[in-house]
Amino acid sequence: MDRRTFIEKSSLAGAALSSLPLFTALKRAAPYRTALIGAGWWGTNILRCAIQAGESKVVALCDVDENQLKICQSEVGKLTSDKPKLYRDFRELLLKEKPEIVIVATPDHWHALCCIAAVESGAHVYVEKPVSHTINEGRAMVNVTRKQGKIVQVGTHRRVSPHNVSGMEFLKSGKAGKIGMARAFVHYGGGPGQKVAEEEPPKGLDWDFYCGPASLVPYNKTIHPKGFRNYLNFANGTLGDWGIHWLDQVLWWSEQKYPKKVYSTGGRAIRQDNTDAPDHQVAVYDFDGFTLEWEHRNFAANHAEKTHPQQAVGVYFYGTEGTFHMGWLDGWTFYPTNPNKPVIHQDAQLNKPDDQNIQQLWANFLTSIKTNTPPVCDIETGQRSTNVALLGMLSYKLGRSIAWDGEKELITGDEEANKLLSREYRGEWKYPKA
C-alpha cells in the first residue's frame, strides 16, 4: 500500500470511527512521540493503526532482530515521512527518545519489563496480550501503572469489536436467560510435525537479548520468527495466546474478577516437533453461579465443529432461553431453546486487512490519554483475564486443581503452586517487584 492509498483508507476509517462516540476525542495539536518495542509483523500492524489515527510521530523502532527492524522501517517509510531512529536495547530508546507513547509487542516473556520501564520513563503504553508470562509480573505492571498515573491499554481488541459489544448487550439484557455454563474454545488442524535442528542465530539477531530474562536456549528457527508461543520458556501455549481473548469475554459478561477453583489437564498426544506446549488442553474454572470450560486442540480439524468456513473459535454461553455463540469472523448467533423462535445473528464488522478492530482500540487509547480516564482494556482488566489463562497453565503444570484467592492473588494452602506465580530471571534482569 502506497502513502496516497494509505491516507485515503485512513480517511474512510476515520469517517467510520467517528460514528462511534465512545472512541472519539479532540485531536491534539502536536502529535504524540511514539515508539515501538518489538517490530515484528504484529507490532508493525499495531503501529500502522497508530499512524493511521494521525496523532503519532514515530520517533523510534526497537527490536533485537535487525532483519525485522528493517522491514518495519521500510513499512513506516511507505506510510509517513517520519524518520524513526533504530534501537536494539529498549532502555537506550527510552532514555534518549523520551517517547510519550510506547507500543510493546515483544514475545510474552518481555512484556512486563518493557512495559514497566516505559511507564516509569513517563510514557503511556499499549501492551500486547497476554500482559505477562507469570502472574506476579502482571501485578507489578498494574501497581507501577497506578503509581505513575499513566494509561496502559492492553491489546484485547475484542472489547471494542462492534459485534462483541452488541453481543454483550444481548447477554447482559437477559435474553439468553440465566447462564449456568460457558465454553471457550479454539480448534485448529495440524499434525505431529517434525524435529528441526538447532543452528546458529541468523546474522542481525541478538539471540542472547531475545532470550533476555528467560533461560538461554539454543536458537531454533521454529521459535523465531513467529513460533515462540508454543515454547513455554517464552509464552504459555494456545491457552496463553488465544485463551485471554475468549476468557476475557466471559469476565466481561459476568463482571466477575476471578475464578475460585481451577483444574486443567492435557498433553502432547500428537505433536512430535520441537515445541513443548500442550497440543490439546482442557481447563475448568469455578465462578460464582456458573462454570467456565476452556478447550483447545491443534490437530484433527473437522467440519463438524466449525462455526465459520475458516475456523472453530469463540465462546458458547449456555442459558435457560438458548445458546449464544460469540465468534470472530462469523459474528454472533443466538439459538433459542424454543424451536418456534427464530435464530438471531449479527455479522462481524472487522477492519481489513487483519480482520481485527485495532483502529477502534487505538482511538479509545488516545481518548483515555486526553481525558485521563481508564481505557476499555485497562491494564488491570487485561491482568485479570491473563490470570485466568495463566492459572489454567499453572494447574496443568502441577497436574492438580488449585484454589485461587483472587483478592490476595495467592493459591490457597499450596506453597509449591505459589512458587509458580513468579519465575527466576536470568543474568542482569531483575524480576519486577509487585
CSV table of C-alpha atoms in Angstrom, one decimal:
chain,number,residue,atom,x,y,z
A,1,MET,CA,0.0,0.0,0.0
A,2,ASP,CA,1.5,3.4,-1.0
A,3,ARG,CA,1.2,6.6,1.1
A,4,ARG,CA,-1.7,8.0,-1.0
A,5,THR,CA,-3.8,4.9,-0.8
A,6,PHE,CA,-3.0,4.7,2.9
A,7,ILE,CA,-4.2,8.2,3.5
A,8,GLU,CA,-7.4,7.6,1.6
A,9,LYS,CA,-8.1,4.4,3.6
A,10,SER,CA,-7.3,6.3,6.8
A,11,SER,CA,-9.9,8.9,5.9
A,12,LEU,CA,-12.6,6.3,5.3
A,13,ALA,CA,-11.7,4.5,8.5
A,14,GLY,CA,-11.8,7.8,10.4
A,15,ALA,CA,-15.3,8.5,9.0
A,16,ALA,CA,-16.5,5.1,10.2
A,17,LEU,CA,-14.8,5.6,13.5
A,18,SER,CA,-16.5,9.0,14.0
A,19,SER,CA,-19.8,7.2,14.2
A,20,LEU,CA,-18.6,5.6,17.5
A,21,PRO,CA,-18.7,8.5,20.0
A,22,LEU,CA,-17.2,6.3,22.7
A,23,PHE,CA,-13.9,6.3,20.8
A,24,THR,CA,-13.6,9.8,19.6
A,25,ALA,CA,-11.9,12.9,21.2
A,26,LEU,CA,-10.5,16.2,20.1
A,27,LYS,CA,-7.3,15.9,18.1
A,28,ARG,CA,-4.2,17.2,19.9
A,29,ALA,CA,-2.2,20.0,18.3
A,30,ALA,CA,1.1,18.2,18.4
A,31,PRO,CA,1.5,14.5,17.6
A,32,TYR,CA,2.5,12.1,20.3
A,33,ARG,CA,6.1,11.0,20.2
A,34,THR,CA,5.5,7.3,19.6
A,35,ALA,CA,7.9,4.3,19.8
A,36,LEU,CA,7.6,0.6,19.0
A,37,ILE,CA,9.3,-2.1,21.0
A,38,GLY,CA,9.0,-5.4,19.2
A,39,ALA,CA,9.0,-4.6,15.5
A,40,GLY,CA,7.7,-7.9,14.1
A,41,TRP,CA,4.7,-8.4,11.9
A,42,TRP,CA,2.1,-7.8,14.7
A,43,GLY,CA,3.9,-4.8,16.3
A,44,THR,CA,4.2,-3.3,12.8
A,45,ASN,CA,0.4,-3.9,12.4
A,46,ILE,CA,-0.4,-2.0,15.6
A,47,LEU,CA,2.0,0.8,14.6
A,48,ARG,CA,0.3,1.0,11.2
A,49,CYS,CA,-3.0,1.7,13.0
A,50,ALA,CA,-1.3,4.3,15.2
A,51,ILE,CA,0.0,6.1,12.1
A,52,GLN,CA,-3.4,5.9,10.5
A,53,ALA,CA,-5.0,7.6,13.5
A,54,GLY,CA,-3.0,10.7,12.6
A,55,GLU,CA,-1.8,11.7,16.0
A,56,SER,CA,1.6,10.0,16.3
A,57,LYS,CA,5.1,11.0,15.2
A,58,VAL,CA,7.1,7.8,15.0
A,59,VAL,CA,10.4,8.6,16.7
A,60,ALA,CA,11.9,5.1,17.3
A,61,LEU,CA,11.7,1.4,16.5
A,62,CYS,CA,13.3,-1.2,18.7
A,63,ASP,CA,14.0,-4.9,18.1
A,64,VAL,CA,16.8,-7.4,18.9
A,65,ASP,CA,16.4,-8.6,15.3
A,66,GLU,CA,17.8,-6.2,12.7
A,67,ASN,CA,16.0,-8.1,10.0
A,68,GLN,CA,12.6,-7.4,11.5
A,69,LEU,CA,13.7,-3.8,12.3
A,70,LYS,CA,14.5,-3.1,8.6
A,71,ILE,CA,11.2,-4.5,7.4
A,72,CYS,CA,9.3,-2.4,9.9
A,73,GLN,CA,11.3,0.7,9.0
A,74,SER,CA,10.5,0.2,5.3
A,75,GLU,CA,6.8,-0.1,6.1
A,76,VAL,CA,6.8,3.1,8.1
A,77,GLY,CA,8.6,4.8,5.2
A,78,LYS,CA,5.7,3.9,2.9
A,79,LEU,CA,3.1,5.4,5.3
A,80,THR,CA,4.7,8.6,6.7
A,81,SER,CA,7.6,11.0,6.3
A,82,ASP,CA,8.8,10.2,9.9
A,83,LYS,CA,12.3,9.0,10.2
A,84,PRO,CA,12.4,6.9,13.3
A,85,LYS,CA,15.7,6.0,14.9
A,86,LEU,CA,16.5,2.3,15.3
A,87,TYR,CA,17.5,0.6,18.5
A,88,ARG,CA,18.3,-2.8,19.8
A,89,ASP,CA,18.0,-2.0,23.5
A,90,PHE,CA,14.7,-0.6,24.7
A,91,ARG,CA,16.4,1.0,27.7
A,92,GLU,CA,18.5,3.2,25.5
A,93,LEU,CA,15.5,4.1,23.4
A,94,LEU,CA,13.5,5.3,26.4
A,95,LEU,CA,16.5,7.2,27.8
A,96,LYS,CA,17.3,9.0,24.5
A,97,GLU,CA,14.0,9.5,22.8
A,98,LYS,CA,11.7,10.1,25.8
A,99,PRO,CA,8.5,8.9,23.9
A,100,GLU,CA,5.1,9.8,25.1
A,101,ILE,CA,3.5,6.6,23.8
A,102,VAL,CA,5.2,3.2,23.7
A,103,ILE,CA,3.8,0.1,21.9
A,104,VAL,CA,5.1,-3.1,23.5
A,105,ALA,CA,4.7,-6.0,21.0
A,106,THR,CA,7.5,-8.3,22.0
A,107,PRO,CA,7.3,-12.0,22.8
A,108,ASP,CA,5.3,-12.6,26.1
A,109,HIS,CA,8.3,-13.0,28.4
A,110,TRP,CA,9.4,-9.4,27.7
A,111,HIS,CA,6.1,-7.7,28.2
A,112,ALA,CA,6.5,-6.9,31.9
A,113,LEU,CA,10.0,-5.5,31.8
A,114,CYS,CA,9.4,-3.3,28.7
A,115,CYS,CA,6.0,-2.0,29.9
A,116,ILE,CA,7.2,-1.2,33.4
A,117,ALA,CA,10.3,0.6,32.0
A,118,ALA,CA,8.2,2.6,29.6
A,119,VAL,CA,5.7,3.6,32.3
A,120,GLU,CA,8.5,4.6,34.7
A,121,SER,CA,10.1,6.7,31.9
A,122,GLY,CA,6.8,8.7,31.7
A,123,ALA,CA,5.1,7.1,28.7
A,124,HIS,CA,1.6,5.8,28.2
A,125,VAL,CA,1.7,2.2,26.9
A,126,TYR,CA,-0.2,0.0,24.5
A,127,VAL,CA,0.9,-3.6,25.5
A,128,GLU,CA,0.0,-6.7,23.7
A,129,LYS,CA,-1.8,-9.5,25.4
A,130,PRO,CA,-1.2,-11.6,27.5
A,131,VAL,CA,0.0,-8.9,29.7
A,132,SER,CA,2.7,-11.1,31.3
A,133,HIS,CA,4.4,-14.5,31.3
A,134,THR,CA,3.7,-15.1,35.0
A,135,ILE,CA,1.0,-13.8,37.4
A,136,ASN,CA,3.2,-11.7,39.7
A,137,GLU,CA,4.7,-9.8,36.7
A,138,GLY,CA,1.1,-8.7,35.8
A,139,ARG,CA,0.5,-7.4,39.3
A,140,ALA,CA,3.8,-5.4,39.2
A,141,MET,CA,2.6,-3.9,35.9
A,142,VAL,CA,-0.7,-2.8,37.5
A,143,ASN,CA,1.0,-1.3,40.5
A,144,VAL,CA,3.5,0.7,38.5
A,145,THR,CA,0.8,2.0,36.2
A,146,ARG,CA,-1.3,3.2,39.2
A,147,LYS,CA,1.8,4.7,40.9
A,148,GLN,CA,2.9,6.6,37.9
A,149,GLY,CA,-0.7,7.7,36.9
A,150,LYS,CA,-0.3,6.6,33.3
A,151,ILE,CA,-2.7,5.0,30.8
A,152,VAL,CA,-1.9,1.4,29.8
A,153,GLN,CA,-4.1,-0.2,27.2
A,154,VAL,CA,-4.0,-4.0,26.6
A,155,GLY,CA,-4.5,-5.4,23.1
A,156,THR,CA,-7.7,-7.3,23.9
A,157,HIS,CA,-9.4,-5.6,20.9
A,158,ARG,CA,-12.5,-7.8,21.1
A,159,ARG,CA,-13.6,-5.4,23.8
A,160,VAL,CA,-14.3,-2.8,21.1
A,161,SER,CA,-15.3,-5.0,18.1
A,162,PRO,CA,-18.9,-3.9,17.2
A,163,HIS,CA,-20.4,-7.4,17.2
A,164,ASN,CA,-18.7,-8.3,20.6
A,165,VAL,CA,-20.2,-5.1,22.0
A,166,SER,CA,-23.7,-5.8,20.7
A,167,GLY,CA,-23.3,-9.4,21.8
A,168,MET,CA,-22.5,-8.4,25.3
A,169,GLU,CA,-25.5,-6.1,25.4
A,170,PHE,CA,-27.7,-9.0,24.3
A,171,LEU,CA,-26.3,-11.3,27.0
A,172,LYS,CA,-26.5,-8.7,29.8
A,173,SER,CA,-30.1,-7.9,28.8
A,174,GLY,CA,-31.0,-11.4,29.9
A,175,LYS,CA,-32.3,-12.5,26.5
A,176,ALA,CA,-30.3,-15.8,26.8
A,177,GLY,CA,-31.9,-16.4,30.2
A,178,LYS,CA,-29.9,-17.4,33.2
A,179,ILE,CA,-26.5,-18.6,32.1
A,180,GLY,CA,-25.0,-21.6,34.0
A,181,MET,CA,-22.1,-22.5,31.9
A,182,ALA,CA,-19.8,-21.1,29.2
A,183,ARG,CA,-17.4,-23.0,27.0
A,184,ALA,CA,-14.5,-21.2,25.3
A,185,PHE,CA,-12.6,-23.0,22.6
A,186,VAL,CA,-10.1,-22.9,19.8
A,187,HIS,CA,-9.7,-25.8,17.4
A,188,TYR,CA,-7.1,-25.8,14.6
A,189,GLY,CA,-5.8,-28.6,12.5
A,190,GLY,CA,-2.3,-29.9,12.4
A,191,GLY,CA,-0.2,-33.0,12.6
A,192,PRO,CA,2.8,-34.3,14.5
A,193,GLY,CA,5.2,-32.0,12.8
A,194,GLN,CA,8.9,-32.9,12.8
A,195,LYS,CA,12.1,-32.0,14.7
A,196,VAL,CA,14.1,-29.1,13.3
A,197,ALA,CA,17.8,-29.0,14.1
A,198,GLU,CA,19.2,-26.2,16.2
A,199,GLU,CA,21.5,-23.8,14.4
A,200,GLU,CA,23.5,-20.6,14.8
A,201,PRO,CA,21.3,-17.5,15.1
A,202,PRO,CA,20.9,-15.6,11.8
A,203,LYS,CA,23.0,-12.5,11.2
A,204,GLY,CA,21.5,-9.5,12.8
A,205,LEU,CA,19.7,-11.3,15.6
A,206,ASP,CA,20.9,-10.9,19.1
A,207,TRP,CA,19.7,-14.2,20.5
A,208,ASP,CA,21.0,-13.7,24.0
A,209,PHE,CA,19.0,-10.5,24.2
A,210,TYR,CA,16.0,-12.2,22.7
A,211,CYS,CA,16.0,-14.8,25.5
A,212,GLY,CA,16.6,-12.0,28.0
A,213,PRO,CA,15.2,-12.8,31.4
A,214,ALA,CA,14.2,-16.3,30.2
A,215,SER,CA,16.5,-19.3,30.1
A,216,LEU,CA,19.1,-19.1,27.4
A,217,VAL,CA,18.3,-21.9,25.0
A,218,PRO,CA,19.9,-22.8,21.6
A,219,TYR,CA,18.4,-20.9,18.7
A,220,ASN,CA,15.9,-22.7,16.5
A,221,LYS,CA,14.1,-21.2,13.6
A,222,THR,CA,10.8,-22.6,14.9
A,223,ILE,CA,11.0,-20.2,17.8
A,224,HIS,CA,11.8,-17.0,15.9
A,225,PRO,CA,10.2,-15.5,14.0
A,226,LYS,CA,6.6,-16.2,14.9
A,227,GLY,CA,6.8,-19.5,16.7
A,228,PHE,CA,7.6,-18.6,20.3
A,229,ARG,CA,4.0,-19.0,21.6
A,230,ASN,CA,4.3,-22.8,21.7
A,231,TYR,CA,7.6,-22.7,23.7
A,232,LEU,CA,6.9,-22.4,27.5
A,233,ASN,CA,10.2,-20.6,28.1
A,234,PHE,CA,8.8,-17.6,26.2
A,235,ALA,CA,5.0,-18.0,26.4
A,236,ASN,CA,2.1,-20.2,27.6
A,237,GLY,CA,0.9,-22.0,24.5
A,238,THR,CA,-2.6,-21.7,23.0
A,239,LEU,CA,-4.3,-21.0,26.3
A,240,GLY,CA,-1.9,-18.1,27.0
A,241,ASP,CA,-2.3,-16.8,23.4
A,242,TRP,CA,-5.9,-17.3,22.3
A,243,GLY,CA,-7.3,-18.0,25.7
A,244,ILE,CA,-7.1,-14.5,27.0
A,245,HIS,CA,-9.3,-13.2,24.2
A,246,TRP,CA,-12.1,-15.6,24.9
A,247,LEU,CA,-11.8,-15.9,28.7
A,248,ASP,CA,-11.9,-12.1,28.7
A,249,GLN,CA,-15.3,-12.3,27.1
A,250,VAL,CA,-16.6,-14.3,30.0
A,251,LEU,CA,-15.2,-11.9,32.6
A,252,TRP,CA,-16.7,-9.1,30.6
A,253,TRP,CA,-20.1,-10.7,30.6
A,254,SER,CA,-20.1,-11.9,34.2
A,255,GLU,CA,-18.4,-8.8,35.7
A,256,GLN,CA,-16.5,-11.2,38.0
A,257,LYS,CA,-12.8,-10.7,38.6
A,258,TYR,CA,-11.5,-14.2,39.0
A,259,PRO,CA,-12.4,-17.9,39.4
A,260,LYS,CA,-12.4,-19.7,42.8
A,261,LYS,CA,-11.0,-23.0,41.7
A,262,VAL,CA,-9.2,-24.2,38.6
A,263,TYR,CA,-8.3,-27.6,37.2
A,264,SER,CA,-6.6,-28.3,33.9
A,265,THR,CA,-5.3,-31.3,32.1
A,266,GLY,CA,-4.0,-32.1,28.6
A,267,GLY,CA,-0.7,-33.0,27.0
A,268,ARG,CA,1.1,-33.7,23.7
A,269,ALA,CA,-0.7,-36.7,22.2
A,270,ILE,CA,0.1,-35.9,18.6
A,271,ARG,CA,2.9,-33.2,18.4
A,272,GLN,CA,6.4,-34.6,17.9
A,273,ASP,CA,8.2,-31.3,17.0
A,274,ASN,CA,10.5,-29.0,19.0
A,275,THR,CA,7.7,-27.3,20.9
A,276,ASP,CA,6.7,-28.1,24.5
A,277,ALA,CA,3.3,-26.5,24.9
A,278,PRO,CA,0.3,-28.9,25.1
A,279,ASP,CA,-1.3,-29.7,21.7
A,280,HIS,CA,-4.6,-30.2,23.5
A,281,GLN,CA,-5.9,-28.9,26.8
A,282,VAL,CA,-9.0,-28.6,28.9
A,283,ALA,CA,-9.3,-26.2,31.8
A,284,VAL,CA,-12.4,-25.9,34.1
A,285,TYR,CA,-13.0,-22.8,36.2
A,286,ASP,CA,-15.4,-22.5,39.1
A,287,PHE,CA,-17.0,-19.0,39.3
A,288,ASP,CA,-19.8,-17.8,41.5
A,289,GLY,CA,-23.0,-19.1,39.8
A,290,PHE,CA,-21.5,-20.7,36.7
A,291,THR,CA,-18.8,-22.9,35.3
A,292,LEU,CA,-16.3,-21.9,32.6
A,293,GLU,CA,-14.6,-24.5,30.4
A,294,TRP,CA,-11.7,-23.9,28.1
A,295,GLU,CA,-10.6,-26.4,25.5
A,296,HIS,CA,-8.2,-26.3,22.6
A,297,ARG,CA,-6.8,-28.8,20.1
A,298,ASN,CA,-4.1,-28.3,17.5
A,299,PHE,CA,-4.9,-31.4,15.5
A,300,ALA,CA,-7.8,-33.3,13.9
A,301,ALA,CA,-9.5,-30.4,12.1
A,302,ASN,CA,-13.1,-31.2,11.0
A,303,HIS,CA,-16.0,-29.5,9.5
A,304,ALA,CA,-18.5,-30.6,12.3
A,305,GLU,CA,-17.1,-28.2,14.8
A,306,LYS,CA,-16.5,-25.2,12.6
A,307,THR,CA,-18.6,-22.1,13.4
A,308,HIS,CA,-17.2,-20.4,10.2
A,309,PRO,CA,-15.8,-22.0,7.0
A,310,GLN,CA,-12.3,-20.9,8.1
A,311,GLN,CA,-12.3,-21.6,11.9
A,312,ALA,CA,-13.8,-23.1,15.0
A,313,VAL,CA,-13.3,-20.5,17.8
A,314,GLY,CA,-15.2,-18.5,20.3
A,315,VAL,CA,-17.4,-18.9,23.4
A,316,TYR,CA,-20.7,-20.7,23.8
A,317,PHE,CA,-22.9,-19.2,26.6
A,318,TYR,CA,-25.5,-21.8,27.7
A,319,GLY,CA,-28.6,-20.1,29.1
A,320,THR,CA,-32.1,-21.2,30.0
A,321,GLU,CA,-33.5,-19.3,27.0
A,322,GLY,CA,-31.0,-20.7,24.5
A,323,THR,CA,-27.4,-21.0,23.5
A,324,PHE,CA,-25.3,-17.9,22.4
A,325,HIS,CA,-22.2,-18.2,20.4
A,326,MET,CA,-19.7,-15.3,20.4
A,327,GLY,CA,-17.4,-15.8,17.4
A,328,TRP,CA,-14.8,-13.9,15.4
A,329,LEU,CA,-15.2,-13.8,11.6
A,330,ASP,CA,-18.7,-15.1,12.0
A,331,GLY,CA,-20.0,-12.5,14.4
A,332,TRP,CA,-22.5,-13.8,17.0
A,333,THR,CA,-25.5,-16.1,16.8
A,334,PHE,CA,-28.3,-16.9,19.3
A,335,TYR,CA,-30.1,-20.3,19.1
A,336,PRO,CA,-33.3,-20.1,21.1
A,337,THR,CA,-34.4,-23.1,23.2
A,338,ASN,CA,-38.0,-22.6,21.9
A,339,PRO,CA,-38.0,-24.1,18.4
A,340,ASN,CA,-40.7,-21.6,17.3
A,341,LYS,CA,-38.5,-18.6,17.8
A,342,PRO,CA,-36.1,-17.5,15.1
A,343,VAL,CA,-32.3,-17.8,15.3
A,344,ILE,CA,-30.8,-14.3,15.8
A,345,HIS,CA,-27.5,-13.4,14.1
A,346,GLN,CA,-25.2,-10.4,14.0
A,347,ASP,CA,-22.4,-10.2,11.4
A,348,ALA,CA,-18.9,-9.2,12.4
A,349,GLN,CA,-17.6,-5.7,11.4
A,350,LEU,CA,-13.9,-6.1,11.2
A,351,ASN,CA,-11.2,-3.9,9.6
A,352,LYS,CA,-9.1,-5.1,6.7
A,353,PRO,CA,-6.6,-6.5,6.1
A,354,ASP,CA,-6.1,-8.1,9.6
A,355,ASP,CA,-9.8,-8.8,10.4
A,356,GLN,CA,-9.5,-7.1,13.8
A,357,ASN,CA,-10.5,-3.8,15.3
A,358,ILE,CA,-7.2,-2.3,16.4
A,359,GLN,CA,-8.1,1.1,14.9
A,360,GLN,CA,-11.0,1.4,17.4
A,361,LEU,CA,-8.9,0.2,20.3
A,362,TRP,CA,-6.2,2.7,19.5
A,363,ALA,CA,-8.7,5.5,19.2
A,364,ASN,CA,-10.0,4.6,22.7
A,365,PHE,CA,-6.4,4.6,23.9
A,366,LEU,CA,-5.9,8.2,22.7
A,367,THR,CA,-9.2,9.3,24.2
A,368,SER,CA,-8.2,7.9,27.5
A,369,ILE,CA,-4.8,9.7,27.4
A,370,LYS,CA,-6.5,13.0,26.6
A,371,THR,CA,-9.2,12.7,29.3
A,372,ASN,CA,-7.1,10.8,31.9
A,373,THR,CA,-9.9,8.1,32.1
A,374,PRO,CA,-9.4,4.3,32.1
A,375,PRO,CA,-9.3,2.7,28.7
A,376,VAL,CA,-11.7,0.0,27.7
A,377,CYS,CA,-8.9,-2.6,28.1
A,378,ASP,CA,-7.2,-1.1,31.1
A,379,ILE,CA,-4.1,-2.9,32.4
A,380,GLU,CA,-5.9,-4.3,35.4
A,381,THR,CA,-8.7,-5.7,33.2
A,382,GLY,CA,-6.1,-7.3,31.0
A,383,GLN,CA,-4.2,-8.6,34.0
A,384,ARG,CA,-7.3,-10.3,35.4
A,385,SER,CA,-8.0,-12.0,32.0
A,386,THR,CA,-4.4,-13.0,31.7
A,387,ASN,CA,-4.5,-14.5,35.2
A,388,VAL,CA,-7.4,-16.8,34.2
A,389,ALA,CA,-5.3,-18.2,31.4
A,390,LEU,CA,-2.1,-18.4,33.5
A,391,LEU,CA,-4.0,-20.2,36.3
A,392,GLY,CA,-5.1,-22.8,33.8
A,393,MET,CA,-1.4,-23.3,32.7
A,394,LEU,CA,-0.3,-23.4,36.3
A,395,SER,CA,-2.8,-26.2,37.2
A,396,TYR,CA,-1.7,-28.1,34.0
A,397,LYS,CA,2.0,-27.9,35.0
A,398,LEU,CA,1.2,-29.1,38.6
A,399,GLY,CA,-1.2,-31.8,37.5
A,400,ARG,CA,-3.8,-30.9,40.1
A,401,SER,CA,-6.5,-28.5,40.9
A,402,ILE,CA,-5.8,-25.2,42.7
A,403,ALA,CA,-7.9,-22.9,44.9
A,404,TRP,CA,-7.4,-19.2,44.0
A,405,ASP,CA,-7.7,-16.3,46.5
A,406,GLY,CA,-8.3,-13.6,43.9
A,407,GLU,CA,-8.1,-10.8,46.5
A,408,LYS,CA,-4.7,-11.8,47.8
A,409,GLU,CA,-3.6,-13.2,44.4
A,410,LEU,CA,-2.3,-16.4,46.1
A,411,ILE,CA,-3.1,-20.1,45.8
A,412,THR,CA,-4.6,-21.3,49.0
A,413,GLY,CA,-2.6,-23.8,51.0
A,414,ASP,CA,-0.2,-24.7,48.3
A,415,GLU,CA,3.4,-23.5,48.7
A,416,GLU,CA,4.6,-25.3,45.6
A,417,ALA,CA,1.9,-23.8,43.4
A,418,ASN,CA,2.6,-20.3,44.7
A,419,LYS,CA,6.3,-20.6,43.6
A,420,LEU,CA,5.0,-20.8,40.0
A,421,LEU,CA,3.4,-17.3,40.3
A,422,SER,CA,6.9,-15.9,39.5
A,423,ARG,CA,9.9,-17.2,37.7
A,424,GLU,CA,13.6,-16.9,38.2
A,425,TYR,CA,15.1,-14.3,35.9
A,426,ARG,CA,18.4,-14.8,34.2
A,427,GLY,CA,21.6,-12.7,34.4
A,428,GLU,CA,21.3,-8.9,34.7
A,429,TRP,CA,17.5,-8.9,34.6
A,430,LYS,CA,15.6,-8.4,37.9
A,431,TYR,CA,12.1,-9.8,38.5
A,432,PRO,CA,9.8,-6.8,38.9
A,433,LYS,CA,8.6,-6.1,42.5
A,434,ALA,CA,4.8,-6.2,43.0
